[in-house]
Amino acid sequence: MNGLGFVWREAVAGLRRNVTMSVAMMLTTAISLGMLGAGLLAVRTIDRTQDLYYSQLAVQVALDEPTSAGDPDCGSPVCRGLRDQLQADPLVAGVTYESRDAAFQRFLRIYAGQSILQLVRPQSLPATLRVTLKDPTRGDAIVQEFSTRPGVRNVVDQRRLVEDLFTFLGSVRNAAFGLASVQALAALLLISNTIQVSAFTRRTEVGIMRLVGATRWYTQVPFLIEAVITGVVGAILATGGLVLGKLFFIDRLLSGRLISNAIPAVGMSDVLLFVAPLLIVIGAVIAAATGYVTLRLYVRS
Amino acid sequence: MLRLENVSKIYPTSARPALDDVSVDVEAGEFVFLIGPSGSGKSTLLRLLLREETPTRGSVYVANWNVARLPNRKVPKLRQRMGCVFQDFRLLPTRSVADNVAFALEVTGKSEHTIRTVVPEMLELVNLTGKADRMPAELSGGEAQRVAIARALANRPLVLLADEPTGNLDPETSDDIMLLLDRINRAGTTVVMATHDRQIVDAMRRRVVELHLGRLARDDARGVYGARR
Ligand SMILES: Nc1ncnc2c1ncn2[C@@H]1O[C@H](COP(=O)(O)OP(=O)(O)O)[C@@H](O)[C@H]1O
Ligand SMILES: [Mg+2]
């Protein structure tokens, strides 16, 4: 293409003509894309956490005191009956039994060294039947059906317990997206304004171009390239910010002993291979679209 | 070559028509003065030919183009075949003389090779070979207008439109420019020049089209500026 060198030189000259504005435009773009990227990472992490939890969650059928007492292997008729009925249910994928002693051992492991241990006796823990479902969202049906059976203390759908947590995480994510879109709007307006200013400063040049018969390629594409460079540089800065954020904030936050097993880590590949290319494409496309609309609306072709 | 048929132009912001039912026909190779007092519609007529404006009524033809009906994307092609110069030269202050001429070729997609051969040719035509590397600020008015003419001719236009090209020049310099335009016209380029300089028109004895308040007042094959002032 003949005019490629020309439009490129003009675009770079345009960015350098008003360095302050160009930098402001890139930073605003970077911040909005950074927030968008953080939002995307949050979604990915929340989804993974959800997967991790839901695969481990089950419906727990806790047995009452008489049925729990002294039964290491679900040998009592009541327990066996319940287990058989659960296994026969078409919703159920599998049933495992945890005796009162096994539950107490697990309790000891989890709370090793903590004062709560002094308060707990094996007798205060129930034996449970852990029920995994073919469709994990159908816990309600089991709760309904088995809560009132003889020998059952209560039935708890663990999924219900964590649902509130995920609802909360979901709203955090939505808030991140909301902020990102307000910020993105600011970036759009700034890009649009910069193009208008840029076109105004170059009006003599563009006027002469039009008079001698330059096509839109020469009169408008430099402004578009200017905008796209801004978008891409903004995306690269945003990626840099996310990498720093991961190394110095997320990694430290998630490395705590309690939380490290609970939430999967955010990998460098999530930032560089998943979020970064998305941000670059989004940055470039949005900047180009803004540039195009601005030229259409405010600048004579 | 150029034809206006019953052209009227009313700018949205003014009540009086800038052009009122004007018909003019210009043959290839002609030299035409477009005269009339300030505000009579000379610039408007030239802008219609360049498709800087569209007529309110009537048709405008340049060569085979129906100018007013031309789709936007074909306007650059039209303008590439029309050179134009103005009273204020309109040179790019940050580019040298040679680069100002090269600019017209560059933004219309000409090759490096073409640019390297055409620019010196044009500078020679307007007698500025020695000043190729000067900046516009270092030129006299006459020199600046000659650079503008070189730029206007770089794409080998069918027509050269000149809107008061001597308006900012002293009489001697104006005469130089007129000699140059005459030479260009004799080499085959159609020239339409808007002016209200009586001396120039009287000296050249070329076709005169006179506008008065937007109406065609006179069209003489070998005219003078006229008694009326
Ligand atoms: N862009 C414009 N908008 C409104 N009125 C205009 C515009 N350009 C010219 N005019 C009016 O049209 C008339 C003709 O102007 P113009 O063609 O510039 O005349 P000339 O070049 O002969 O001095 C004048 O009354 C002028 O005020
Ligand atoms: Mg005028």
XYZ file of C-alpha atoms and ligand atoms in Angstrom:
558
model
C 0.000 0.000 0.000
C 1.392 3.283 -1.154
C 0.195 5.545 1.603
C 0.965 3.220 4.506
C 4.157 5.064 5.407
C 2.347 8.381 5.155
C -0.583 7.523 7.424
C 1.739 5.910 9.963
C 4.053 8.944 10.094
C 1.063 11.268 10.403
C -0.449 9.206 13.215
C 2.795 9.193 15.205
C 3.266 12.916 14.564
C -0.295 13.444 15.822
C 0.414 11.580 19.065
C 3.638 13.519 19.610
C 2.097 16.884 18.821
C 0.106 16.779 22.018
C 2.000 14.475 24.342
C 0.090 15.459 27.486
C -3.232 14.622 25.911
C -1.929 11.389 24.404
C -0.583 10.231 27.765
C -3.828 11.137 29.550
C -5.771 9.249 26.918
C -3.559 6.166 27.256
C -3.726 6.179 31.052
C -7.508 6.506 31.150
C -7.811 3.723 28.613
C -5.355 1.649 30.651
C -7.342 2.123 33.855
C -10.646 1.143 32.300
C -9.145 -1.833 30.512
C -7.325 -2.793 33.719
C -10.601 -2.821 35.631
C -12.216 -4.816 32.897
C -9.298 -7.256 33.039
C -9.585 -7.530 36.825
C -13.277 -8.241 36.372
C -12.503 -10.962 33.855
C -9.939 -12.522 36.181
C -12.467 -12.410 39.016
C -15.035 -14.199 36.864
C -12.497 -16.858 35.970
C -11.467 -17.350 39.584
C -15.047 -17.417 40.819
C -15.985 -19.964 38.172
C -13.058 -22.163 39.131
C -13.804 -21.861 42.829
C -17.381 -22.751 42.115
C -16.351 -25.822 40.151
C -13.954 -26.853 42.871
C -16.546 -26.511 45.609
C -19.498 -27.928 43.806
C -17.602 -31.057 42.886
C -16.899 -31.611 46.608
C -20.245 -30.544 47.952
C -22.911 -33.012 48.812
C -26.225 -33.327 50.586
C -25.553 -34.421 54.129
C -28.154 -36.569 55.821
C -27.323 -36.359 59.540
C -28.663 -39.226 61.638
C -30.301 -38.784 65.021
C -28.690 -39.683 68.337
C -29.953 -43.290 68.666
C -29.109 -44.167 65.056
C -25.667 -42.505 65.243
C -24.628 -44.294 68.421
C -22.220 -47.203 68.088
C -22.591 -47.876 64.389
C -19.192 -47.846 62.617
C -20.408 -49.177 59.233
C -24.134 -48.314 58.793
C -25.029 -51.752 59.986
C -28.215 -50.859 61.860
C -31.520 -51.549 60.083
C -32.583 -47.865 60.131
C -29.273 -46.685 58.662
C -29.189 -49.471 56.088
C -32.772 -48.712 55.086
C -32.028 -45.046 54.559
C -28.897 -45.842 52.558
C -30.750 -48.281 50.295
C -33.568 -45.821 49.661
C -31.062 -43.048 48.827
C -29.144 -45.301 46.474
C -32.358 -46.277 44.734
C -33.312 -42.626 44.162
C -32.831 -41.685 40.474
C -31.276 -38.298 41.448
C -28.500 -39.865 43.499
C -25.048 -40.616 42.135
C -23.497 -42.118 45.261
C -23.805 -42.470 49.023
C -21.008 -42.778 51.591
C -21.322 -43.267 55.316
C -19.297 -41.359 57.894
C -19.623 -42.733 61.380
C -19.649 -40.647 64.537
C -16.057 -41.715 65.332
C -14.805 -40.934 61.846
C -16.469 -37.506 62.081
C -14.768 -36.897 65.429
C -11.361 -37.881 63.987
C -11.853 -35.434 61.121
C -12.884 -32.757 63.592
C -9.699 -33.337 65.564
C -7.617 -32.983 62.418
C -9.242 -29.730 61.311
C -9.184 -27.957 64.661
C -5.875 -29.396 65.968
C -4.537 -27.227 68.793
C -7.620 -25.047 69.144
C -9.615 -24.578 72.323
C -12.913 -25.611 70.741
C -11.689 -29.206 71.064
C -12.287 -29.152 74.812
C -15.968 -28.580 74.247
C -16.612 -31.301 71.739
C -17.314 -34.898 72.619
C -17.837 -37.618 70.032
C -21.444 -37.825 71.265
C -22.167 -34.294 70.074
C -21.393 -35.202 66.451
C -23.870 -37.151 64.291
C -23.087 -39.932 61.869
C -23.885 -38.849 58.341
C -24.751 -40.210 54.945
C -22.996 -38.072 52.289
C -25.111 -38.033 49.153
C -23.638 -36.875 45.841
C -26.120 -35.985 43.140
C -26.174 -36.551 39.396
C -27.453 -32.984 39.051
C -25.976 -30.950 41.939
C -28.747 -28.355 41.723
C -31.463 -30.829 42.753
C -30.514 -31.015 46.456
C -33.933 -29.619 47.395
C -35.687 -32.823 46.439
C -33.526 -34.925 48.783
C -33.950 -32.403 51.589
C -37.727 -32.532 51.139
C -37.993 -36.257 50.919
C -35.656 -37.352 53.703
C -35.904 -34.622 56.382
C -38.837 -36.240 58.126
C -37.768 -39.874 57.865
C -37.287 -41.844 61.084
C -33.650 -41.852 62.206
C -32.852 -38.557 60.467
C -31.829 -35.495 62.496
C -31.675 -33.092 59.603
C -30.690 -32.886 55.946
C -28.344 -30.120 54.789
C -27.703 -29.185 51.171
C -24.127 -27.856 51.409
C -24.591 -26.119 48.090
C -27.200 -23.911 49.749
C -24.673 -22.895 52.379
C -22.110 -21.611 49.889
C -24.633 -20.112 47.531
C -24.732 -16.874 49.517
C -20.965 -16.650 49.253
C -21.114 -17.008 45.495
C -23.922 -14.498 45.239
C -21.695 -12.087 47.107
C -18.696 -12.813 44.889
C -20.947 -12.350 41.874
C -21.951 -8.888 43.007
C -18.302 -7.975 43.603
C -17.646 -9.013 40.034
C -20.616 -7.002 38.752
C -19.394 -3.959 40.634
C -15.979 -4.343 38.988
C -17.649 -4.454 35.578
C -19.830 -1.479 36.445
C -16.831 0.637 37.419
C -14.980 -0.563 34.348
C -17.800 0.525 32.066
C -18.038 4.001 33.617
C -14.296 4.278 33.226
C -14.569 2.983 29.668
C -17.092 5.696 28.881
C -14.613 8.281 30.156
C -11.946 6.735 27.943
C -14.257 6.858 24.917
C -15.087 10.509 25.472
C -11.424 11.333 25.946
C -10.439 9.508 22.754
C -13.244 11.230 20.873
C -12.239 14.624 22.215
C -8.571 14.062 21.432
C -9.392 13.169 17.854
C -11.449 16.328 17.516
C -8.600 18.427 18.899
C -6.142 16.585 16.719
C -8.275 17.151 13.631
C -8.645 20.801 14.571
C -4.888 21.350 14.922
C -4.369 19.700 11.566
C -7.222 21.434 9.757
C -4.927 23.383 7.390
C -3.143 20.236 6.391
C -6.356 18.245 5.998
C -7.965 21.121 4.101
C -5.109 21.115 1.600
C -5.292 17.340 1.340
C -8.964 17.552 0.468
C -8.349 20.268 -2.113
C -5.710 18.303 -3.962
C -7.960 15.243 -3.968
C -6.618 13.063 -1.161
C -8.917 10.146 -0.393
C -10.233 9.379 3.087
C -7.372 6.951 3.512
C -5.044 9.942 3.765
C -7.319 12.411 5.504
C -8.874 10.138 8.136
C -6.924 6.936 8.643
C -4.085 8.750 10.491
C -6.608 9.768 13.174
C -7.928 6.224 13.395
C -4.413 4.818 13.748
C -3.744 7.407 16.428
C -6.778 6.152 18.336
C -5.899 2.492 17.855
C -2.318 3.034 19.040
C -3.784 4.636 22.155
C -6.104 1.684 22.710
C -3.352 -0.886 22.273
C -0.836 0.976 24.445
C -3.600 1.340 27.057
C -4.199 -2.423 26.919
C -0.484 -3.154 27.317
C -0.243 -0.795 30.311
C -3.348 -2.431 31.772
C -1.787 -5.869 31.375
C 1.365 -4.613 33.095
C -0.799 -3.328 35.931
C -2.580 -6.661 36.248
C 0.745 -8.554 36.342
C 1.949 -6.285 39.159
C -1.390 -6.619 40.896
C -1.152 -10.393 40.679
C 2.436 -10.567 41.968
C 2.172 -8.076 44.800
C -1.450 -8.213 45.846
C -3.414 -11.301 44.765
C -0.571 -13.763 45.325
C 0.019 -12.422 48.863
C -3.666 -12.332 49.635
C -4.244 -15.912 48.517
C -1.095 -17.314 50.084
C -2.549 -17.192 53.603
C -2.791 -20.667 55.174
C -6.549 -20.563 55.534
C -7.396 -19.249 52.081
C -4.781 -20.938 49.919
C -6.697 -24.199 49.755
C -10.045 -22.491 49.482
C -9.511 -20.344 46.361
C -7.514 -21.457 43.324
C -4.553 -19.193 42.543
C -4.651 -16.720 39.671
C -2.034 -17.985 37.215
C 0.324 -15.829 35.163
C -1.091 -17.564 32.111
C -4.569 -16.314 33.052
C -3.219 -12.772 32.864
C -0.979 -13.100 29.819
C -2.771 -15.653 27.653
C -6.426 -15.113 28.554
C -6.917 -11.495 29.654
C -4.135 -9.646 27.794
C -5.156 -10.659 24.226
C -8.784 -9.869 25.046
C -7.866 -6.429 26.365
C -5.718 -5.645 23.315
C -8.484 -6.638 20.917
C -11.144 -4.777 22.924
C -8.899 -1.700 23.272
C -8.130 -1.595 19.556
C -11.689 -2.246 18.397
C -13.290 0.252 20.777
C -10.734 2.948 19.939
C -11.200 2.388 16.207
C -14.997 2.477 16.516
C -14.855 5.668 18.616
C -12.493 7.222 16.103
C -14.714 6.297 13.197
C -17.857 7.680 14.813
C -16.066 10.884 15.852
C -14.785 11.491 12.334
C -18.245 10.840 10.955
C -19.964 13.191 13.385
C -17.512 16.011 13.913
C -14.971 16.123 11.119
C -15.708 16.931 7.494
C -14.369 14.206 5.254
C -15.040 21.292 -20.139
C -16.852 23.315 -17.446
C -20.564 23.979 -17.591
C -23.029 25.591 -15.190
C -26.696 25.286 -16.125
C -29.117 27.662 -14.377
C -27.203 27.395 -11.147
C -28.489 29.031 -7.995
C -26.835 28.819 -4.606
C -28.527 29.980 -1.447
C -26.509 29.564 1.719
C -28.700 28.445 4.602
C -27.584 31.422 6.695
C -28.317 34.174 4.201
C -31.469 35.353 2.470
C -29.973 36.693 -0.750
C -28.773 34.007 -3.213
C -24.979 33.972 -3.606
C -25.587 32.818 -7.186
C -28.847 33.393 -9.002
C -29.676 31.387 -12.148
C -26.175 31.484 -13.611
C -25.285 29.611 -16.822
C -21.692 29.555 -18.101
C -19.880 27.264 -20.521
C -16.072 27.067 -20.645
C -14.278 25.196 -23.451
C -11.091 23.216 -22.920
C -8.045 25.454 -23.266
C -9.848 28.727 -22.524
C -8.637 31.457 -20.168
C -11.575 33.022 -18.337
C -11.654 35.959 -15.928
C -14.442 35.812 -13.408
C -14.955 39.384 -12.245
C -17.279 41.323 -10.013
C -17.159 43.249 -6.754
C -16.589 41.545 -3.459
C -19.613 39.445 -2.507
C -20.807 38.969 -6.073
C -20.422 35.176 -5.926
C -17.069 34.479 -7.616
C -15.696 32.227 -4.874
C -19.012 30.448 -4.576
C -18.902 29.583 -8.273
C -15.407 28.134 -7.933
C -16.412 26.173 -4.833
C -19.304 24.634 -6.748
C -16.874 23.455 -9.438
C -14.698 21.847 -6.736
C -17.674 20.298 -4.973
C -16.834 22.261 -1.861
C -20.484 23.252 -2.050
C -23.481 21.869 -3.936
C -25.891 24.088 -5.878
C -29.381 24.746 -4.527
C -30.718 24.521 -8.089
C -29.195 23.730 -11.465
C -26.372 21.456 -12.633
C -22.592 21.678 -12.644
C -20.444 19.688 -15.055
C -16.665 19.283 -15.127
C -15.433 17.197 -18.064
C -17.709 14.140 -17.809
C -18.546 14.525 -14.146
C -21.972 15.655 -13.022
C -20.394 17.403 -10.069
C -23.432 18.046 -7.888
C -24.548 14.416 -8.207
C -21.111 12.879 -7.724
C -21.056 10.351 -4.878
C -18.772 11.470 -2.029
C -16.259 8.739 -2.619
C -15.625 9.965 -6.173
C -15.014 13.588 -5.171
C -11.250 13.031 -4.616
C -10.901 11.827 -8.224
C -12.577 15.029 -9.443
C -10.335 17.221 -7.310
C -7.204 15.429 -8.474
C -8.009 16.690 -11.968
C -8.566 20.282 -10.795
C -5.781 22.494 -9.527
C -6.610 25.450 -7.339
C -4.780 28.424 -5.896
C -5.926 31.138 -3.508
C -5.153 34.635 -2.396
C -3.591 33.305 0.841
C -1.392 30.648 -0.877
C -2.291 27.913 1.675
C 1.180 26.440 1.948
C 2.094 24.124 4.812
C 4.393 26.267 6.964
C 6.317 23.287 8.372
C 7.297 21.852 4.988
C 9.893 23.045 2.536
C 9.025 24.322 -0.942
C 9.781 20.940 -2.523
C 7.855 19.082 0.205
C 4.821 21.311 -0.270
C 4.724 20.298 -3.916
C 5.493 16.661 -3.071
C 2.632 16.669 -0.540
C 0.003 16.912 -3.291
C 1.519 13.886 -5.000
C 2.052 11.934 -1.803
C -1.530 12.214 -0.517
C -2.943 11.226 -3.888
C -0.960 8.010 -3.790
C 1.796 8.704 -6.320
C 4.928 6.546 -6.192
C 8.279 7.711 -4.769
C 9.651 7.571 -8.278
C 6.932 9.823 -9.703
C 7.393 12.282 -6.846
C 11.150 12.448 -7.411
C 10.726 13.290 -11.081
C 7.617 15.519 -10.980
C 8.628 17.860 -8.123
C 11.764 19.264 -9.856
C 9.786 19.578 -13.095
C 7.137 21.679 -11.407
C 9.667 23.845 -9.584
C 11.400 24.478 -12.875
C 8.095 25.420 -14.492
C 7.516 28.130 -11.880
C 11.169 29.198 -11.806
C 11.922 28.148 -8.237
C 14.520 25.431 -8.820
C 17.045 27.181 -6.598
C 14.637 27.520 -3.688
C 13.488 23.922 -3.272
C 14.746 23.713 0.307
C 13.428 27.069 1.519
C 10.623 27.184 4.049
C 7.436 29.132 3.151
C 8.238 31.822 5.743
C 11.444 32.598 3.853
C 9.627 33.328 0.576
C 8.244 36.546 -0.924
C 4.522 36.645 -1.710
C 5.158 36.079 -5.400
C 7.390 33.090 -4.690
C 4.854 31.602 -2.307
C 2.122 31.894 -4.937
C 4.385 30.210 -7.471
C 4.912 27.295 -5.071
C 1.116 27.069 -4.725
C 0.788 27.016 -8.528
C 3.463 24.311 -8.786
C 1.527 22.260 -6.241
C -1.760 22.826 -8.078
C -0.227 21.596 -11.329
C 1.616 18.602 -9.866
C -1.252 16.199 -10.524
C -1.605 17.475 -14.131
C -5.083 18.953 -13.756
C -7.508 19.612 -16.608
C -8.387 22.981 -15.116
C -6.637 25.495 -12.920
C -9.009 27.492 -10.703
C -7.472 30.632 -9.225
C -9.417 32.629 -6.631
C -7.898 36.138 -6.551
C -4.350 34.770 -6.829
C -2.884 38.284 -7.050
C -5.013 39.702 -4.252
C -2.079 39.841 -1.814
C 0.612 40.849 -4.304
C 2.010 44.155 -5.501
C 1.439 45.078 -9.169
C 4.838 43.931 -10.489
C 4.634 40.589 -8.749
C 1.053 40.239 -9.981
C 2.305 40.696 -13.538
C 4.812 37.859 -13.039
C 2.052 35.583 -11.808
C -0.149 36.540 -14.775
C 2.685 35.761 -17.180
C 3.035 32.367 -15.527
C -0.713 31.632 -15.683
C -0.756 32.726 -19.325
C 2.150 30.386 -20.098
C 0.366 27.516 -18.326
C -2.814 28.224 -20.286
C -0.933 28.298 -23.599
C 0.548 24.907 -22.714
C -3.017 23.553 -22.730
C -4.473 23.900 -19.218
C -7.878 25.589 -18.935
C -7.673 28.507 -16.468
C -10.510 30.195 -14.595
C -9.397 33.131 -12.495
C -11.566 35.143 -10.136
C -10.314 38.692 -9.641
C -11.376 42.271 -9.180
C -8.110 43.725 -10.419
C -9.046 46.055 -13.290
C -5.478 46.489 -14.591
C -4.852 42.784 -14.959
C -8.102 42.134 -16.790
C -7.641 45.076 -19.111
C -4.060 44.079 -19.906
C -4.816 40.453 -20.752
C -7.797 40.899 -23.067
C -9.246 37.476 -22.411
C -12.786 36.250 -21.931
C -14.570 38.063 -19.110
C -17.529 36.669 -17.152
C -18.943 39.284 -14.822
C -21.123 38.567 -11.807
C -23.140 41.181 -10.021
C -24.972 40.298 -6.798
C -24.945 36.676 -7.863
C -26.364 37.270 -11.333
C -24.530 36.902 -14.602
C -24.038 40.512 -15.758
C -21.808 40.061 -18.799
C -19.926 37.414 -20.784
C -17.465 38.955 -23.301
C -15.106 36.889 -25.426
C -12.344 39.538 -25.312
C -13.356 41.863 -22.559
C -12.068 44.632 -20.372
C -13.063 45.206 -16.772
C -15.761 47.666 -17.887
C -16.770 51.163 -17.103
C -18.986 50.352 -14.186
C -17.310 50.220 -10.853
N -20.242 29.865 3.677
C -21.107 30.870 3.497
N -22.230 30.953 4.264
C -23.118 31.945 4.073
N -22.978 32.912 3.171
C -21.907 32.898 2.371
C -20.912 31.870 2.496
N -19.953 32.101 1.571
C -20.327 33.212 0.916
N -21.486 33.689 1.388
C -22.215 34.836 0.880
O -22.446 34.634 -0.494
C -22.233 35.815 -1.224
C -21.159 35.576 -2.287
O -19.928 35.353 -1.640
P -18.607 34.933 -2.407
O -18.924 33.834 -3.324
O -17.536 34.714 -1.410
O -18.317 36.250 -3.256
P -16.947 36.790 -3.867
O -15.986 35.675 -3.901
O -17.347 37.296 -5.200
O -16.499 37.903 -2.967
C -21.852 36.896 -0.224
O -23.006 37.625 0.099
C -21.379 36.104 0.985
O -21.667 36.816 2.158
Mg -14.066 35.577 -3.006
